[in-house]
Every structure is written in C-alpha cells, then in structure tokens.
Tab-separated table of C-alpha atoms in Angstrom:
chain	number	residue	atom	x	y	z
A	1	UNK	CA	108.743	106.439	81.080
A	2	UNK	CA	105.037	106.391	80.297
A	3	UNK	CA	103.615	105.896	83.799
A	4	UNK	CA	101.821	108.851	85.339
A	5	UNK	CA	101.177	109.915	88.913
A	6	UNK	CA	97.734	108.405	89.405
A	7	UNK	CA	97.115	109.532	92.979
A	8	UNK	CA	98.349	110.667	96.337
A	9	UNK	CA	96.963	107.838	98.448
A	10	UNK	CA	96.186	108.025	102.154
A	11	UNK	CA	95.584	105.002	104.352
A	12	UNK	CA	92.530	105.753	106.472
A	13	UNK	CA	90.654	104.008	109.249
A	14	UNK	CA	87.464	105.714	108.027
A	15	UNK	CA	88.075	106.543	104.333
A	16	UNK	CA	84.743	108.212	103.604
A	17	UNK	CA	84.848	110.393	106.717
A	18	UNK	CA	88.395	111.500	105.914
A	19	UNK	CA	87.503	112.133	102.265
A	20	UNK	CA	84.640	114.365	103.398
A	21	UNK	CA	87.043	116.369	105.579
A	22	UNK	CA	89.350	117.029	102.642
A	23	UNK	CA	86.479	117.656	100.249
A	24	UNK	CA	85.141	120.329	102.584
A	25	UNK	CA	88.574	121.840	103.041
A	26	UNK	CA	89.509	121.930	99.345
A	27	UNK	CA	86.041	122.496	97.905
A	28	UNK	CA	86.053	119.270	95.896
A	29	UNK	CA	83.528	116.481	95.390
A	30	UNK	CA	83.883	113.020	96.924
A	31	UNK	CA	83.628	110.299	94.287
A	32	UNK	CA	84.034	106.548	94.256
A	33	UNK	CA	87.516	105.651	93.117
A	34	UNK	CA	87.069	103.631	89.915
A	35	UNK	CA	89.247	100.860	91.321
A	36	UNK	CA	89.098	100.955	95.138
A	37	UNK	CA	88.436	103.288	98.040
A	38	UNK	CA	87.029	106.797	97.718
A	39	UNK	CA	88.656	109.848	96.202
A	40	UNK	CA	88.321	113.549	95.601
A	41	UNK	CA	87.453	114.459	92.055
A	42	UNK	CA	90.743	115.374	90.335
A	43	UNK	CA	91.506	119.038	89.843
A	44	UNK	CA	92.234	120.752	86.531
A	45	UNK	CA	95.704	119.201	86.245
A	46	UNK	CA	94.516	115.749	87.277
A	47	UNK	CA	95.736	115.581	90.879
A	48	UNK	CA	93.753	112.801	92.541
A	49	UNK	CA	93.735	112.293	96.310
A	50	UNK	CA	92.261	108.982	97.403
A	51	UNK	CA	91.590	107.329	100.720
A	52	UNK	CA	92.090	103.604	101.174
A	53	UNK	CA	90.989	101.444	104.112
A	54	UNK	CA	93.419	100.296	106.769
A	55	UNK	CA	93.026	98.804	110.214
A	56	UNK	CA	96.360	100.187	111.411
A	57	UNK	CA	96.232	103.358	113.538
A	58	UNK	CA	98.592	106.209	112.672
A	59	UNK	CA	101.900	106.156	114.537
A	60	UNK	CA	104.378	109.018	114.342
A	61	UNK	CA	104.691	111.911	111.927
A	62	UNK	CA	103.975	111.222	108.258
A	63	UNK	CA	106.880	111.515	105.830
A	64	UNK	CA	104.611	113.086	103.169
A	65	UNK	CA	102.172	115.943	103.712
A	66	UNK	CA	100.294	118.522	101.657
A	67	UNK	CA	101.036	122.237	101.589
A	68	UNK	CA	97.946	124.363	100.935
A	69	UNK	CA	98.366	127.842	99.508
A	70	UNK	CA	96.719	131.138	100.510
A	71	UNK	CA	95.771	134.029	98.261
A	72	UNK	CA	95.787	136.494	101.163
A	73	UNK	CA	96.279	136.585	104.946
A	74	UNK	CA	92.489	136.522	105.303
A	75	UNK	CA	92.270	133.437	103.091
A	76	UNK	CA	94.898	131.689	105.214
A	77	UNK	CA	92.897	132.400	108.370
A	78	UNK	CA	89.709	131.197	106.662
A	79	UNK	CA	91.357	127.919	105.597
A	80	UNK	CA	92.613	127.304	109.124
A	81	UNK	CA	89.199	128.073	110.602
A	82	UNK	CA	87.463	125.792	108.092
A	83	UNK	CA	89.858	122.945	108.895
A	84	UNK	CA	89.149	123.284	112.622
A	85	UNK	CA	85.404	123.434	111.982
A	86	UNK	CA	85.636	120.213	109.933
A	87	UNK	CA	87.380	118.375	112.765
A	88	UNK	CA	91.048	119.216	112.255
A	89	UNK	CA	93.397	120.475	114.922
A	90	UNK	CA	96.589	122.460	115.450
A	91	UNK	CA	99.683	120.275	115.947
A	92	UNK	CA	103.235	120.954	117.048
A	93	UNK	CA	105.904	119.239	114.961
A	94	UNK	CA	108.691	121.496	116.180
A	95	UNK	CA	107.840	124.562	114.129
A	96	UNK	CA	108.952	127.852	115.643
A	97	UNK	CA	106.637	130.599	116.781
A	98	UNK	CA	108.135	132.851	114.101
A	99	UNK	CA	106.901	130.624	111.246
A	100	UNK	CA	104.325	132.191	108.940
A	101	UNK	CA	102.732	128.904	107.908
A	102	UNK	CA	100.237	127.047	110.101
A	103	UNK	CA	100.622	123.342	110.851
A	104	UNK	CA	97.407	121.362	111.257
A	105	UNK	CA	96.264	117.755	111.218
A	106	UNK	CA	93.151	116.222	109.704
A	107	UNK	CA	90.643	114.008	111.519
A	108	UNK	CA	93.056	111.047	111.567
A	109	UNK	CA	96.112	113.042	112.570
A	110	UNK	CA	97.672	113.454	109.114
A	111	UNK	CA	99.730	116.631	109.140
A	112	UNK	CA	99.389	119.399	106.559
A	113	UNK	CA	100.470	123.026	106.276
A	114	UNK	CA	98.544	126.150	105.343
A	115	UNK	CA	101.189	128.310	103.709
A	116	UNK	CA	101.261	132.068	104.110
A	117	UNK	CA	100.152	134.410	101.353
A	118	UNK	CA	102.871	135.686	99.058
A	119	UNK	CA	104.941	132.479	99.062
A	120	UNK	CA	106.733	132.839	95.719
A	121	UNK	CA	107.889	129.220	95.507
A	122	UNK	CA	104.300	127.939	95.328
A	123	UNK	CA	102.896	130.802	93.255
A	124	UNK	CA	100.645	129.509	90.496
A	125	UNK	CA	100.617	125.923	91.778
A	126	UNK	CA	96.942	125.854	92.813
A	127	UNK	CA	95.206	125.366	96.147
A	128	UNK	CA	97.362	122.310	96.836
A	129	UNK	CA	100.721	123.944	96.255
A	130	UNK	CA	103.000	121.032	97.054
A	131	UNK	CA	103.241	117.405	97.992
A	132	UNK	CA	105.980	117.822	100.588
A	133	UNK	CA	108.136	114.717	101.067
A	134	UNK	CA	110.959	113.753	103.384
A	135	UNK	CA	113.803	112.559	101.185
A	136	UNK	CA	117.267	112.931	99.760
A	137	UNK	CA	118.474	114.692	96.647
A	138	UNK	CA	118.934	111.297	94.980
A	139	UNK	CA	115.278	110.423	95.465
A	140	UNK	CA	114.259	113.725	93.888
A	141	UNK	CA	116.345	112.792	90.852
A	142	UNK	CA	114.723	109.340	90.809
A	143	UNK	CA	111.200	110.720	90.750
A	144	UNK	CA	112.094	113.300	88.110
A	145	UNK	CA	113.219	110.466	85.839
A	146	UNK	CA	110.387	108.125	86.830
A	147	UNK	CA	107.640	110.624	86.002
A	148	UNK	CA	109.413	112.588	83.295
A	149	UNK	CA	108.864	115.779	85.302
A	150	UNK	CA	111.628	118.396	85.220
A	151	UNK	CA	113.484	119.566	88.292
A	152	UNK	CA	112.296	123.038	89.253
A	153	UNK	CA	114.493	123.274	92.366
A	154	UNK	CA	117.844	121.671	93.166
A	155	UNK	CA	119.769	123.459	95.885
A	156	UNK	CA	121.403	122.515	99.210
A	157	UNK	CA	120.236	118.887	98.733
A	158	UNK	CA	116.612	120.019	98.481
A	159	UNK	CA	114.808	119.159	95.257
A	160	UNK	CA	111.423	119.731	93.652
A	161	UNK	CA	109.758	118.578	90.455
A	162	UNK	CA	106.605	119.699	88.703
A	163	UNK	CA	104.490	118.324	85.900
A	164	UNK	CA	104.934	120.116	82.566
A	165	UNK	CA	101.172	120.722	82.840
A	166	UNK	CA	101.665	122.713	86.038
A	167	UNK	CA	99.900	122.064	89.318
A	168	UNK	CA	101.449	121.068	92.637
A	169	UNK	CA	105.177	120.649	93.036
A	170	UNK	CA	106.531	117.497	94.627
A	171	UNK	CA	109.353	118.464	96.974
A	172	UNK	CA	112.029	116.667	99.006
A	173	UNK	CA	113.597	118.385	101.978
A	174	UNK	CA	116.988	116.646	102.099
A	175	UNK	CA	118.757	115.151	105.126
A	176	UNK	CA	118.479	114.474	107.972
A	177	UNK	CA	115.643	112.079	107.271
A	178	UNK	CA	112.747	111.537	109.626
A	179	UNK	CA	112.403	108.233	111.513
A	180	UNK	CA	110.015	105.643	110.137
A	181	UNK	CA	106.995	104.450	112.075
A	182	UNK	CA	106.018	101.357	110.149
A	183	UNK	CA	104.513	101.469	106.672
A	184	UNK	CA	104.145	104.975	105.256
A	185	UNK	CA	100.543	106.105	105.610
A	186	UNK	CA	100.698	108.539	102.685
A	187	UNK	CA	102.282	107.318	99.465
A	188	UNK	CA	102.416	107.880	95.719
A	189	UNK	CA	100.646	105.604	93.252
A	190	UNK	CA	101.752	105.365	89.629
A	191	UNK	CA	99.909	103.746	86.741
A	192	UNK	CA	100.817	103.010	83.115
A	193	UNK	CA	98.385	104.318	80.484
A	194	UNK	CA	95.530	102.049	79.450
A	195	UNK	CA	97.587	100.612	76.588
A	196	UNK	CA	100.844	100.483	78.577
A	197	UNK	CA	103.110	97.536	79.403
A	198	UNK	CA	103.373	97.298	83.179
A	199	UNK	CA	106.231	94.769	83.139
A	200	UNK	CA	108.288	97.127	80.995
A	201	UNK	CA	107.494	99.934	83.417
A	202	UNK	CA	108.632	97.825	86.355
A	203	UNK	CA	111.916	97.060	84.612
A	204	UNK	CA	112.463	100.744	83.896
A	205	UNK	CA	111.768	101.769	87.494
A	206	UNK	CA	114.171	99.108	88.751
A	207	UNK	CA	116.842	100.391	86.366
A	208	UNK	CA	116.405	103.876	87.849
A	209	UNK	CA	117.074	102.611	91.374
A	210	UNK	CA	113.754	101.288	92.673
A	211	UNK	CA	113.563	97.966	94.481
A	212	UNK	CA	110.780	95.419	94.372
A	213	UNK	CA	108.923	94.970	97.674
A	214	UNK	CA	106.069	92.634	96.747
A	215	UNK	CA	102.450	92.753	95.730
A	216	UNK	CA	99.102	93.596	97.179
A	217	UNK	CA	99.346	96.712	99.322
A	218	UNK	CA	95.648	97.394	98.789
A	219	UNK	CA	94.606	94.955	96.073
A	220	UNK	CA	96.160	91.740	94.825
A	221	UNK	CA	97.091	93.499	91.573
A	222	UNK	CA	99.227	96.217	93.158
A	223	UNK	CA	102.955	95.934	92.531
A	224	UNK	CA	104.729	97.473	95.514
A	225	UNK	CA	108.124	99.059	94.922
A	226	UNK	CA	110.390	101.319	96.958
A	227	UNK	CA	112.313	104.369	95.795
A	228	UNK	CA	116.044	104.768	96.583
A	229	UNK	CA	115.224	106.085	100.082
A	230	UNK	CA	113.076	103.028	100.809
A	231	UNK	CA	109.716	104.806	100.503
A	232	UNK	CA	107.073	102.420	99.230
A	233	UNK	CA	104.937	103.284	96.221
A	234	UNK	CA	102.578	101.274	94.069
A	235	UNK	CA	102.562	100.659	90.350
A	236	UNK	CA	98.923	99.969	89.604
A	237	UNK	CA	97.361	98.217	86.660
A	238	UNK	CA	97.206	100.243	83.411
A	239	UNK	CA	94.554	102.960	83.525
C-alpha cells in the first residue's frame, strides 16, 4: 500500500470554533485545510486533525476519540482545566470513580480522555498519545495492512498499530462493540501520494476486506469505503 493517513477528520457544526478549541488545548495553529474545511497544523510526525462542516447534530457516543497524554499529575490537571476554560466539559460514559484518566468532551460533545502521567503504553507517543477506536481484532489487522503500520499490541482481541515514524498509536478495544448512532462523526481519511494511482489503491483496500460505500462524503471527489467492521473512511484524491 502507498496510501497514508492524511487526517483524523471531525464533522462539526461550527468547524472554525471547534478547531480553535483544539488548537488552544493542544497548542497548535489553526490553518485552512488545503482541500476543504479547517485543520490544525500537523505535528512533527504529520498527524493532521481537520474539522469539516455538517448540519447534523451529534447523537450518541463517538466510536473514535483522542487520548491526550500527561507528563505529570500537575500537567494532567492543567490540561483538564484548560479544556474546561476553552468550553469543554466533564462527561460520564460509564467510567468508574477509580479510573486515573479524565473523560471530557469538547464544545460539540466529542469525547476525549486526558490520560494519567506514567502511562507506559503511550510513553513517547506525543501529546496526542492515541486515536482510540471501537473495533474488533480483525479491523486492527485490516488497518495495519492498509497503512503498512506494524502491530504494536495484539492481546485479548485488543490491537494497536503505530507509524514507523512514531507518533500516536491507533488502537481498537475489541468486542463488545458500541452501538451506532448514524454516520460516524469522527473518521479516518486516507490519501495516495501525489503521484499515486487511486483506483489501484481502491482495489487493494477492497482486497483487504473493505467495502465500497459510495462517493462524496464531504466533496464530490471523496471515495467512501468501510472497513471490515463497517466504519466509514474516505480515500481522498492523491496529495
């Protein structure tokens, strides 16, 4: 495969306002996405988070969320306080009182976690330690093959992959799977390189177990596919 993970994309009713929340939380700059929407300037390993317009309000818990890391207990408290100051809020998704991580939601209700200091699994992954996904072991294998990223965890039906360049892990928590509430609000976007062959990439993804959904999730050029668990993702034009 030659396609790369272009972005973690978030459907937003107010993309610029939501981008400013995350920019303030992560200490990144808001930039125009070169193709559509607004984005945060990619970090050192190229992780792009972008915000795309939608008129559909959020319904139910997202199946993908971000895990933010903490260098110390004080840093964890500071991140939580900054999120609240920017318009976030505490949310209860069933976590126990004994949990060391803090569950919050951004200004449009998208859940994220602020992980406790000393978490060895996310050590060295950066401020965004993981893209935490609901999914089966099979879908972890699919994404490992689709991106060419090695498995860094495969135990008890939980899987994780990470770019050879480092940066955030992408994790899948195994069954039971969460219920769906319409189209997933947070999704992965892939893109072939500028000189890539998108039709060949589509064929390869289908051979790995993806299914074709249609076109035009955000632009007429988007090819919408679904992974083996039925999670939609987009294969964008070469870039």
